[in-house]
């Protein structure tokens, strides 16, 4: 029986706590008697027979007919799937998506369906490489469909292949992939890593265009989502659900397949990273000392390769299929079961170690914009009820935050950093002044459509993602990073953790309460 | 009079060139420049007046001379020994405060004007610059007959003298010359982009000349997008103050221009780019970068004084790029077709932008080594313009 999440009150006997620092980590001593550490629940047991569970879900869907009854010869069948942004880190082969899609294809073949397209639901994310697609879908699916042009990646800038389904009462245009829209059945294959994923967000976001996305990927939505992980208080969720109503009326029939995974994040060589520090044995301590010392001497590029090659052992804990909203209710409950940790009250200072990966730098570089997004966009928003840090409190992050960008994956990020953040870091201001120009830039469109680049507007979305935290916090400090780069982000650099606490005292006084959010593994703080 | 003088000494030029890469102060010490007490220049005729400098700027071309980097091109256009310094605010014997337009034009030489009311810098035949009654010299500060601004006295022709208002501080007036240079370069840029309502200008370099060009671009082309590549924080701040739309580090300039133009990248070149690039640096790298980010049939205005450069000009040929020098000022044709003297426009613009913001430090003549070192390292030391201050000199 896995242990639930846990909040440790730090006392004098508490050992130093692990803080991620990008592609490295350190141990930091937290002040006794006023600090606490939030640990994620232990990994749930995975499903024993995954293939049987998948087949059961397809044959026994929720509020929908079994998949075989929806399949018929001559029909247009489209299978869409989540892209490389999840799960994190990438999972060991075979990926869940491969298993589910193979099962769906088996049923389609049995029903005599031969017009099948498989589409990666990229939205405005970067196109994946062949290796990445093979890892995700397996060689069998890739070799059968890709050479014939029936496995491809959604192109949100291909105006000829987008379909406008309508507008919500709020004036939100719903535009999605035309092939998906004109299919007799759209099967969506999801991995629900966090509570924000899935539901109508799968199709209304993953298969949509800038024209649609701009209605909810904006500062207003982000600043009014308290948080993204709480569907009842998320404007992002509400907008996607309004778009879902249009999809129901004017879109294709959708068979939603959602899966959850446990939070078994690290392979055995790094398993100490997921353990609670006072439970480290001699072997764990030796692993920490040896690995951190080795990483300190390893060139940055090699360090990155080491971490990006990590394949997580996390496995499927649930699969449910059928009608979108009914399925998503079950999925969300399953996500919460694995990730929720009850926490009593807010804190003056929230600390978080920023790891090597986020949804947008898989096989890539965690650039400064993504550091901001990971800390203030994702980790800050991993709460229900109220943020972990009180209004006006301080966030302390640890990360090297170098001025380094992947030129192929993140070209518009470089310009955003150089040309936008030098003007303003205020989300609403940069949205008003710069977003349109980046979104409509033909060169960025070209790189997005033909290369492996995120869309030109994507760095704006990353910045908006953190806008609620920017509004909420009194100060943001990054420890151990490149000072000019951190200042460009509008934050305060600190050389050590103790320096950061000293700097924070200007805002929260000399004896603030401190909470360390010990993630990864991913969890959600249910703040009472 | 007290003066800093440059003598023709090949050995000292070579020595200065040798050590200038290490330390400009030492280059000044062992180079062709000496602090001396000498006789003031003789008035040529009654059209000439004595000028007593109050402040005189240190310009990039002055530094190139002192450091032994000046091109051999100038050998026949200057006369030794000479007193450098051409960015001058001073007083006449009457006490009237004036700024000096340094070019020794037709009027100063008693030659026929190329057209009525021509300014000293006008014309398309430079023969007069090397002809009597003066020794050869393109301008005050490079001519043996006139002296220069790094002294307590010089002479100037009536055509070069502009009276300034009593409320214009010396610190602002000493920048009128560079501002005039900026206006001249900016108008060369604007005239080439006259067919578009929203021109895109790139400015590479934000020292005194680059900043002056930015201010002029903004004044005479208010709707323009001006993207600036600046190396140092003080330069970046003033570039914004003077009207740049966006200021980035020089190695980011091409990306910024691409974004502003909304064009593609093909190899090392932008598919389109800036209508005009003002290169206020003037070396092989800056010219190569300017070629890469200026749109086909665009113009590069070369404002920084280059010397010998090595650049692949295939792109210039293929894109039919104009490479145009912008040495000085004279009579300008404004976007509305009217003509005006650059120097008079510069006095107006210097007042509007409070040009004294660019003056970072002043030194007495006796501290010329420190002054030249400061000027040579201006950007890195947070400075823009360094000048000599003769207001306390005893020989005045």
PDB file of N, CA, C and O in Angstrom, chain A residues 383-450:
ATOM      1  N   UNK A 383      -1.982  23.638  -7.021  1.00  0.00           N
ATOM      2  CA  UNK A 383      -2.719  23.758  -5.757  1.00  0.00           C
ATOM      3  C   UNK A 383      -4.215  23.694  -5.997  1.00  0.00           C
ATOM      4  O   UNK A 383      -4.698  23.936  -7.117  1.00  0.00           O
ATOM      5  N   UNK A 384      -4.929  23.391  -4.937  1.00  0.00           N
ATOM      6  CA  UNK A 384      -6.386  23.554  -4.903  1.00  0.00           C
ATOM      7  C   UNK A 384      -6.723  24.482  -3.746  1.00  0.00           C
ATOM      8  O   UNK A 384      -5.980  24.564  -2.777  1.00  0.00           O
ATOM      9  N   UNK A 385      -7.793  25.175  -3.869  1.00  0.00           N
ATOM     10  CA  UNK A 385      -8.313  26.112  -2.856  1.00  0.00           C
ATOM     11  C   UNK A 385      -7.548  27.428  -2.829  1.00  0.00           C
ATOM     12  O   UNK A 385      -8.068  28.462  -3.191  1.00  0.00           O
ATOM     13  N   UNK A 386      -6.312  27.404  -2.367  1.00  0.00           N
ATOM     14  CA  UNK A 386      -5.541  28.649  -2.366  1.00  0.00           C
ATOM     15  C   UNK A 386      -4.064  28.331  -2.575  1.00  0.00           C
ATOM     16  O   UNK A 386      -3.613  27.228  -2.268  1.00  0.00           O
ATOM     17  N   UNK A 387      -3.316  29.312  -3.073  1.00  0.00           N
ATOM     18  CA  UNK A 387      -1.902  29.048  -3.335  1.00  0.00           C
ATOM     19  C   UNK A 387      -1.159  28.685  -2.048  1.00  0.00           C
ATOM     20  O   UNK A 387      -1.547  29.111  -0.957  1.00  0.00           O
ATOM     21  N   UNK A 388      -0.092  27.917  -2.206  1.00  0.00           N
ATOM     22  CA  UNK A 388       0.722  27.549  -1.045  1.00  0.00           C
ATOM     23  C   UNK A 388       1.325  28.775  -0.381  1.00  0.00           C
ATOM     24  O   UNK A 388       1.463  28.837   0.837  1.00  0.00           O
ATOM     25  N   UNK A 389       1.722  29.746  -1.174  1.00  0.00           N
ATOM     26  CA  UNK A 389       2.335  30.954  -0.622  1.00  0.00           C
ATOM     27  C   UNK A 389       1.261  32.032  -0.468  1.00  0.00           C
ATOM     28  O   UNK A 389       0.363  32.145  -1.302  1.00  0.00           O
ATOM     29  N   UNK A 390       1.347  32.765   0.602  1.00  0.00           N
ATOM     30  CA  UNK A 390       0.340  33.803   0.851  1.00  0.00           C
ATOM     31  C   UNK A 390       0.497  34.950  -0.136  1.00  0.00           C
ATOM     32  O   UNK A 390       1.572  35.133  -0.733  1.00  0.00           O
ATOM     33  N   UNK A 391      -0.542  35.732  -0.292  1.00  0.00           N
ATOM     34  CA  UNK A 391      -0.454  36.888  -1.180  1.00  0.00           C
ATOM     35  C   UNK A 391       0.607  37.853  -0.644  1.00  0.00           C
ATOM     36  O   UNK A 391       0.648  38.148   0.556  1.00  0.00           O
ATOM     37  N   UNK A 392       1.464  38.309  -1.510  1.00  0.00           N
ATOM     38  CA  UNK A 392       2.555  39.184  -1.096  1.00  0.00           C
ATOM     39  C   UNK A 392       3.771  38.430  -0.585  1.00  0.00           C
ATOM     40  O   UNK A 392       4.772  39.048  -0.206  1.00  0.00           O
ATOM     41  N   UNK A 393       3.699  37.107  -0.547  1.00  0.00           N
ATOM     42  CA  UNK A 393       4.828  36.306  -0.089  1.00  0.00           C
ATOM     43  C   UNK A 393       5.917  36.193  -1.150  1.00  0.00           C
ATOM     44  O   UNK A 393       5.866  36.855  -2.188  1.00  0.00           O
ATOM     45  N   UNK A 394       6.894  35.346  -0.843  1.00  0.00           N
ATOM     46  CA  UNK A 394       8.081  35.251  -1.709  1.00  0.00           C
ATOM     47  C   UNK A 394       8.218  33.831  -2.248  1.00  0.00           C
ATOM     48  O   UNK A 394       7.966  32.864  -1.519  1.00  0.00           O
ATOM     49  N   UNK A 395       8.605  33.744  -3.514  1.00  0.00           N
ATOM     50  CA  UNK A 395       8.945  32.441  -4.090  1.00  0.00           C
ATOM     51  C   UNK A 395      10.453  32.396  -4.296  1.00  0.00           C
ATOM     52  O   UNK A 395      11.041  33.331  -4.863  1.00  0.00           O
ATOM     53  N   UNK A 396      11.064  31.327  -3.821  1.00  0.00           N
ATOM     54  CA  UNK A 396      12.501  31.119  -4.048  1.00  0.00           C
ATOM     55  C   UNK A 396      12.657  29.861  -4.901  1.00  0.00           C
ATOM     56  O   UNK A 396      12.186  28.779  -4.516  1.00  0.00           O
ATOM     57  N   UNK A 397      13.295  30.032  -6.051  1.00  0.00           N
ATOM     58  CA  UNK A 397      13.548  28.890  -6.925  1.00  0.00           C
ATOM     59  C   UNK A 397      15.053  28.667  -7.010  1.00  0.00           C
ATOM     60  O   UNK A 397      15.829  29.617  -6.875  1.00  0.00           O
ATOM     61  N   UNK A 398      15.450  27.418  -7.238  1.00  0.00           N
ATOM     62  CA  UNK A 398      16.877  27.147  -7.466  1.00  0.00           C
ATOM     63  C   UNK A 398      17.028  26.614  -8.888  1.00  0.00           C
ATOM     64  O   UNK A 398      16.364  25.638  -9.263  1.00  0.00           O
ATOM     65  N   UNK A 399      17.860  27.281  -9.662  1.00  0.00           N
ATOM     66  CA  UNK A 399      18.109  26.847 -11.057  1.00  0.00           C
ATOM     67  C   UNK A 399      19.253  27.682 -11.631  1.00  0.00           C
ATOM     68  O   UNK A 399      19.370  28.873 -11.337  1.00  0.00           O
ATOM     69  N   UNK A 400      20.094  27.102 -12.513  1.00  0.00           N
ATOM     70  CA  UNK A 400      21.210  27.880 -13.092  1.00  0.00           C
ATOM     71  C   UNK A 400      20.752  29.019 -14.000  1.00  0.00           C
ATOM     72  O   UNK A 400      21.482  30.001 -14.184  1.00  0.00           O
ATOM     73  N   UNK A 401      19.587  28.908 -14.620  1.00  0.00           N
ATOM     74  CA  UNK A 401      18.994  29.990 -15.423  1.00  0.00           C
ATOM     75  C   UNK A 401      20.030  30.693 -16.308  1.00  0.00           C
ATOM     76  O   UNK A 401      20.258  31.893 -16.187  1.00  0.00           O
ATOM     77  N   UNK A 402      20.618  29.928 -17.176  1.00  0.00           N
ATOM     78  CA  UNK A 402      21.600  30.517 -18.099  1.00  0.00           C
ATOM     79  C   UNK A 402      20.886  31.110 -19.302  1.00  0.00           C
ATOM     80  O   UNK A 402      19.764  30.722 -19.632  1.00  0.00           O
ATOM     81  N   UNK A 403      21.586  32.015 -19.943  1.00  0.00           N
ATOM     82  CA  UNK A 403      21.034  32.657 -21.152  1.00  0.00           C
ATOM     83  C   UNK A 403      21.291  31.732 -22.338  1.00  0.00           C
ATOM     84  O   UNK A 403      22.132  31.993 -23.179  1.00  0.00           O
ATOM     85  N   UNK A 404      20.563  30.635 -22.342  1.00  0.00           N
ATOM     86  CA  UNK A 404      20.807  29.611 -23.352  1.00  0.00           C
ATOM     87  C   UNK A 404      19.473  29.124 -23.907  1.00  0.00           C
ATOM     88  O   UNK A 404      18.549  28.836 -23.154  1.00  0.00           O
ATOM     89  N   UNK A 405      19.413  29.053 -25.232  1.00  0.00           N
ATOM     90  CA  UNK A 405      18.162  28.673 -25.905  1.00  0.00           C
ATOM     91  C   UNK A 405      18.458  27.624 -26.975  1.00  0.00           C
ATOM     92  O   UNK A 405      19.538  27.639 -27.569  1.00  0.00           O
ATOM     93  N   UNK A 406      17.516  26.769 -27.243  1.00  0.00           N
ATOM     94  CA  UNK A 406      17.667  25.834 -28.354  1.00  0.00           C
ATOM     95  C   UNK A 406      17.264  26.575 -29.632  1.00  0.00           C
ATOM     96  O   UNK A 406      16.090  26.922 -29.805  1.00  0.00           O
ATOM     97  N   UNK A 407      18.214  26.797 -30.539  1.00  0.00           N
ATOM     98  CA  UNK A 407      17.893  27.640 -31.693  1.00  0.00           C
ATOM     99  C   UNK A 407      16.883  27.022 -32.647  1.00  0.00           C
ATOM    100  O   UNK A 407      16.179  27.746 -33.353  1.00  0.00           O
ATOM    101  N   UNK A 408      16.789  25.706 -32.659  1.00  0.00           N
ATOM    102  CA  UNK A 408      15.830  25.059 -33.570  1.00  0.00           C
ATOM    103  C   UNK A 408      14.440  24.978 -32.920  1.00  0.00           C
ATOM    104  O   UNK A 408      13.427  25.273 -33.556  1.00  0.00           O
ATOM    105  N   UNK A 409      14.404  24.611 -31.657  1.00  0.00           N
ATOM    106  CA  UNK A 409      13.105  24.431 -31.000  1.00  0.00           C
ATOM    107  C   UNK A 409      12.475  25.760 -30.556  1.00  0.00           C
ATOM    108  O   UNK A 409      11.257  25.893 -30.563  1.00  0.00           O
ATOM    109  N   UNK A 410      13.298  26.700 -30.162  1.00  0.00           N
ATOM    110  CA  UNK A 410      12.750  27.901 -29.505  1.00  0.00           C
ATOM    111  C   UNK A 410      13.215  29.217 -30.162  1.00  0.00           C
ATOM    112  O   UNK A 410      13.620  30.137 -29.462  1.00  0.00           O
ATOM    113  N   UNK A 411      13.135  29.341 -31.476  1.00  0.00           N
ATOM    114  CA  UNK A 411      13.647  30.581 -32.096  1.00  0.00           C
ATOM    115  C   UNK A 411      12.923  31.846 -31.636  1.00  0.00           C
ATOM    116  O   UNK A 411      13.554  32.869 -31.389  1.00  0.00           O
ATOM    117  N   UNK A 412      11.606  31.781 -31.495  1.00  0.00           N
ATOM    118  CA  UNK A 412      10.904  33.011 -31.096  1.00  0.00           C
ATOM    119  C   UNK A 412      11.141  33.327 -29.628  1.00  0.00           C
ATOM    120  O   UNK A 412      10.982  34.475 -29.203  1.00  0.00           O
ATOM    121  N   UNK A 413      11.519  32.320 -28.843  1.00  0.00           N
ATOM    122  CA  UNK A 413      11.848  32.568 -27.443  1.00  0.00           C
ATOM    123  C   UNK A 413      13.061  33.500 -27.343  1.00  0.00           C
ATOM    124  O   UNK A 413      13.143  34.348 -26.448  1.00  0.00           O
ATOM    125  N   UNK A 414      14.025  33.300 -28.244  1.00  0.00           N
ATOM    126  CA  UNK A 414      15.238  34.124 -28.203  1.00  0.00           C
ATOM    127  C   UNK A 414      14.863  35.587 -28.437  1.00  0.00           C
ATOM    128  O   UNK A 414      15.304  36.493 -27.723  1.00  0.00           O
ATOM    129  N   UNK A 415      14.023  35.805 -29.427  1.00  0.00           N
ATOM    130  CA  UNK A 415      13.605  37.180 -29.729  1.00  0.00           C
ATOM    131  C   UNK A 415      12.728  37.739 -28.605  1.00  0.00           C
ATOM    132  O   UNK A 415      12.788  38.927 -28.294  1.00  0.00           O
ATOM    133  N   UNK A 416      11.925  36.882 -28.020  1.00  0.00           N
ATOM    134  CA  UNK A 416      11.094  37.305 -26.887  1.00  0.00           C
ATOM    135  C   UNK A 416      11.990  37.777 -25.734  1.00  0.00           C
ATOM    136  O   UNK A 416      11.747  38.826 -25.131  1.00  0.00           O
ATOM    137  N   UNK A 417      13.028  37.020 -25.478  1.00  0.00           N
ATOM    138  CA  UNK A 417      13.947  37.363 -24.388  1.00  0.00           C
ATOM    139  C   UNK A 417      14.687  38.661 -24.691  1.00  0.00           C
ATOM    140  O   UNK A 417      14.847  39.517 -23.825  1.00  0.00           O
ATOM    141  N   UNK A 418      15.111  38.815 -25.950  1.00  0.00           N
ATOM    142  CA  UNK A 418      15.935  39.980 -26.304  1.00  0.00           C
ATOM    143  C   UNK A 418      15.107  41.230 -26.586  1.00  0.00           C
ATOM    144  O   UNK A 418      15.544  42.338 -26.332  1.00  0.00           O
ATOM    145  N   UNK A 419      13.951  41.042 -27.164  1.00  0.00           N
ATOM    146  CA  UNK A 419      13.217  42.215 -27.646  1.00  0.00           C
ATOM    147  C   UNK A 419      11.977  42.565 -26.825  1.00  0.00           C
ATOM    148  O   UNK A 419      11.537  43.705 -26.838  1.00  0.00           O
ATOM    149  N   UNK A 420      11.416  41.583 -26.143  1.00  0.00           N
ATOM    150  CA  UNK A 420      10.191  41.852 -25.383  1.00  0.00           C
ATOM    151  C   UNK A 420      10.505  42.065 -23.901  1.00  0.00           C
ATOM    152  O   UNK A 420      10.120  43.077 -23.324  1.00  0.00           O
ATOM    153  N   UNK A 421      11.243  41.154 -23.312  1.00  0.00           N
ATOM    154  CA  UNK A 421      11.534  41.278 -21.880  1.00  0.00           C
ATOM    155  C   UNK A 421      12.431  42.473 -21.581  1.00  0.00           C
ATOM    156  O   UNK A 421      12.464  42.947 -20.451  1.00  0.00           O
ATOM    157  N   UNK A 422      13.141  42.964 -22.578  1.00  0.00           N
ATOM    158  CA  UNK A 422      13.918  44.189 -22.356  1.00  0.00           C
ATOM    159  C   UNK A 422      13.001  45.408 -22.280  1.00  0.00           C
ATOM    160  O   UNK A 422      13.387  46.456 -21.776  1.00  0.00           O
ATOM    161  N   UNK A 423      11.778  45.253 -22.781  1.00  0.00           N
ATOM    162  CA  UNK A 423      10.820  46.365 -22.745  1.00  0.00           C
ATOM    163  C   UNK A 423       9.917  46.278 -21.522  1.00  0.00           C
ATOM    164  O   UNK A 423       9.670  47.269 -20.854  1.00  0.00           O
ATOM    165  N   UNK A 424       9.397  45.091 -21.267  1.00  0.00           N
ATOM    166  CA  UNK A 424       8.471  44.921 -20.149  1.00  0.00           C
ATOM    167  C   UNK A 424       8.397  43.451 -19.752  1.00  0.00           C
ATOM    168  O   UNK A 424       8.587  42.575 -20.595  1.00  0.00           O
ATOM    169  N   UNK A 425       8.105  43.223 -18.488  1.00  0.00           N
ATOM    170  CA  UNK A 425       7.845  41.850 -18.043  1.00  0.00           C
ATOM    171  C   UNK A 425       6.394  41.712 -17.583  1.00  0.00           C
ATOM    172  O   UNK A 425       6.000  40.662 -17.098  1.00  0.00           O
ATOM    173  N   UNK A 426       5.612  42.767 -17.747  1.00  0.00           N
ATOM    174  CA  UNK A 426       4.216  42.745 -17.314  1.00  0.00           C
ATOM    175  C   UNK A 426       3.394  41.983 -18.355  1.00  0.00           C
ATOM    176  O   UNK A 426       3.331  42.387 -19.521  1.00  0.00           O
ATOM    177  N   UNK A 427       2.780  40.865 -17.959  1.00  0.00           N
ATOM    178  CA  UNK A 427       2.112  40.020 -18.951  1.00  0.00           C
ATOM    179  C   UNK A 427       1.091  40.764 -19.827  1.00  0.00           C
ATOM    180  O   UNK A 427       1.094  40.610 -21.044  1.00  0.00           O
ATOM    181  N   UNK A 428       0.233  41.543 -19.201  1.00  0.00           N
ATOM    182  CA  UNK A 428      -0.807  42.203 -19.999  1.00  0.00           C
ATOM    183  C   UNK A 428      -0.199  43.214 -20.969  1.00  0.00           C
ATOM    184  O   UNK A 428      -0.709  43.415 -22.081  1.00  0.00           O
ATOM    185  N   UNK A 429       0.883  43.825 -20.569  1.00  0.00           N
ATOM    186  CA  UNK A 429       1.504  44.832 -21.439  1.00  0.00           C
ATOM    187  C   UNK A 429       2.201  44.168 -22.628  1.00  0.00           C
ATOM    188  O   UNK A 429       2.036  44.597 -23.781  1.00  0.00           O
ATOM    189  N   UNK A 430       2.946  43.125 -22.360  1.00  0.00           N
ATOM    190  CA  UNK A 430       3.623  42.485 -23.489  1.00  0.00           C
ATOM    191  C   UNK A 430       2.630  41.773 -24.399  1.00  0.00           C
ATOM    192  O   UNK A 430       2.822  41.650 -25.602  1.00  0.00           O
ATOM    193  N   UNK A 431       1.521  41.348 -23.807  1.00  0.00           N
ATOM    194  CA  UNK A 431       0.455  40.745 -24.623  1.00  0.00           C
ATOM    195  C   UNK A 431      -0.101  41.790 -25.598  1.00  0.00           C
ATOM    196  O   UNK A 431      -0.241  41.529 -26.787  1.00  0.00           O
ATOM    197  N   UNK A 432      -0.391  42.976 -25.076  1.00  0.00           N
ATOM    198  CA  UNK A 432      -0.991  44.027 -25.916  1.00  0.00           C
ATOM    199  C   UNK A 432      -0.009  44.551 -26.962  1.00  0.00           C
ATOM    200  O   UNK A 432      -0.379  44.817 -28.100  1.00  0.00           O
ATOM    201  N   UNK A 433       1.249  44.664 -26.573  1.00  0.00           N
ATOM    202  CA  UNK A 433       2.205  45.325 -27.467  1.00  0.00           C
ATOM    203  C   UNK A 433       2.852  44.375 -28.463  1.00  0.00           C
ATOM    204  O   UNK A 433       3.207  44.796 -29.564  1.00  0.00           O
ATOM    205  N   UNK A 434       3.064  43.140 -28.078  1.00  0.00           N
ATOM    206  CA  UNK A 434       3.936  42.304 -28.910  1.00  0.00           C
ATOM    207  C   UNK A 434       3.318  40.998 -29.427  1.00  0.00           C
ATOM    208  O   UNK A 434       3.837  40.431 -30.370  1.00  0.00           O
ATOM    209  N   UNK A 435       2.257  40.498 -28.794  1.00  0.00           N
ATOM    210  CA  UNK A 435       1.821  39.132 -29.135  1.00  0.00           C
ATOM    211  C   UNK A 435       1.466  38.963 -30.609  1.00  0.00           C
ATOM    212  O   UNK A 435       1.907  38.016 -31.266  1.00  0.00           O
ATOM    213  N   UNK A 436       0.680  39.881 -31.140  1.00  0.00           N
ATOM    214  CA  UNK A 436       0.185  39.725 -32.515  1.00  0.00           C
ATOM    215  C   UNK A 436       1.334  39.626 -33.516  1.00  0.00           C
ATOM    216  O   UNK A 436       1.329  38.784 -34.416  1.00  0.00           O
ATOM    217  N   UNK A 437       2.306  40.464 -33.321  1.00  0.00           N
ATOM    218  CA  UNK A 437       3.440  40.493 -34.253  1.00  0.00           C
ATOM    219  C   UNK A 437       4.174  39.140 -34.247  1.00  0.00           C
ATOM    220  O   UNK A 437       4.553  38.634 -35.301  1.00  0.00           O
ATOM    221  N   UNK A 438       4.362  38.594 -33.072  1.00  0.00           N
ATOM    222  CA  UNK A 438       5.034  37.290 -32.982  1.00  0.00           C
ATOM    223  C   UNK A 438       4.141  36.189 -33.564  1.00  0.00           C
ATOM    224  O   UNK A 438       4.617  35.294 -34.249  1.00  0.00           O
ATOM    225  N   UNK A 439       2.861  36.271 -33.260  1.00  0.00           N
ATOM    226  CA  UNK A 439       1.947  35.207 -33.706  1.00  0.00           C
ATOM    227  C   UNK A 439       1.830  35.173 -35.220  1.00  0.00           C
ATOM    228  O   UNK A 439       1.634  34.115 -35.811  1.00  0.00           O
ATOM    229  N   UNK A 440       1.937  36.322 -35.850  1.00  0.00           N
ATOM    230  CA  UNK A 440       1.718  36.378 -37.298  1.00  0.00           C
ATOM    231  C   UNK A 440       3.010  36.425 -38.096  1.00  0.00           C
ATOM    232  O   UNK A 440       2.978  36.567 -39.318  1.00  0.00           O
ATOM    233  N   UNK A 441       4.124  36.296 -37.430  1.00  0.00           N
ATOM    234  CA  UNK A 441       5.424  36.372 -38.103  1.00  0.00           C
ATOM    235  C   UNK A 441       5.590  35.176 -39.070  1.00  0.00           C
ATOM    236  O   UNK A 441       5.521  34.021 -38.658  1.00  0.00           O
ATOM    237  N   UNK A 442       5.805  35.487 -40.332  1.00  0.00           N
ATOM    238  CA  UNK A 442       5.864  34.427 -41.352  1.00  0.00           C
ATOM    239  C   UNK A 442       7.050  33.492 -41.157  1.00  0.00           C
ATOM    240  O   UNK A 442       6.979  32.308 -41.495  1.00  0.00           O
ATOM    241  N   UNK A 443       8.148  34.030 -40.659  1.00  0.00           N
ATOM    242  CA  UNK A 443       9.329  33.184 -40.466  1.00  0.00           C
ATOM    243  C   UNK A 443       9.093  32.175 -39.354  1.00  0.00           C
ATOM    244  O   UNK A 443       9.411  30.998 -39.487  1.00  0.00           O
ATOM    245  N   UNK A 444       8.507  32.610 -38.264  1.00  0.00           N
ATOM    246  CA  UNK A 444       8.188  31.675 -37.186  1.00  0.00           C
ATOM    247  C   UNK A 444       7.191  30.620 -37.683  1.00  0.00           C
ATOM    248  O   UNK A 444       7.285  29.448 -37.335  1.00  0.00           O
ATOM    249  N   UNK A 445       6.214  31.070 -38.471  1.00  0.00           N
ATOM    250  CA  UNK A 445       5.245  30.113 -39.026  1.00  0.00           C
ATOM    251  C   UNK A 445       5.967  29.073 -39.883  1.00  0.00           C
ATOM    252  O   UNK A 445       5.675  27.878 -39.808  1.00  0.00           O
ATOM    253  N   UNK A 446       6.894  29.569 -40.678  1.00  0.00           N
ATOM    254  CA  UNK A 446       7.649  28.666 -41.551  1.00  0.00           C
ATOM    255  C   UNK A 446       8.423  27.646 -40.719  1.00  0.00           C
ATOM    256  O   UNK A 446       8.402  26.446 -41.035  1.00  0.00           O
ATOM    257  N   UNK A 447       9.083  28.098 -39.675  1.00  0.00           N
ATOM    258  CA  UNK A 447       9.874  27.191 -38.843  1.00  0.00           C
ATOM    259  C   UNK A 447       8.979  26.209 -38.088  1.00  0.00           C
ATOM    260  O   UNK A 447       9.323  25.045 -37.913  1.00  0.00           O
ATOM    261  N   UNK A 448       7.814  26.682 -37.664  1.00  0.00           N
ATOM    262  CA  UNK A 448       6.851  25.808 -36.979  1.00  0.00           C
ATOM    263  C   UNK A 448       6.317  24.745 -37.943  1.00  0.00           C
ATOM    264  O   UNK A 448       6.197  23.572 -37.590  1.00  0.00           O
ATOM    265  N   UNK A 449       6.046  25.148 -39.170  1.00  0.00           N
ATOM    266  CA  UNK A 449       5.400  24.233 -40.110  1.00  0.00           C
ATOM    267  C   UNK A 449       6.373  23.246 -40.746  1.00  0.00           C
ATOM    268  O   UNK A 449       5.985  22.136 -41.101  1.00  0.00           O
ATOM    269  N   UNK A 450       7.608  23.683 -40.936  1.00  0.00           N
ATOM    270  CA  UNK A 450       8.532  22.837 -41.694  1.00  0.00           C
ATOM    271  C   UNK A 450       9.709  22.327 -40.865  1.00  0.00           C
ATOM    272  O   UNK A 450      10.379  21.401 -41.286  1.00  0.00           O
TER     273      UNK A 450
END
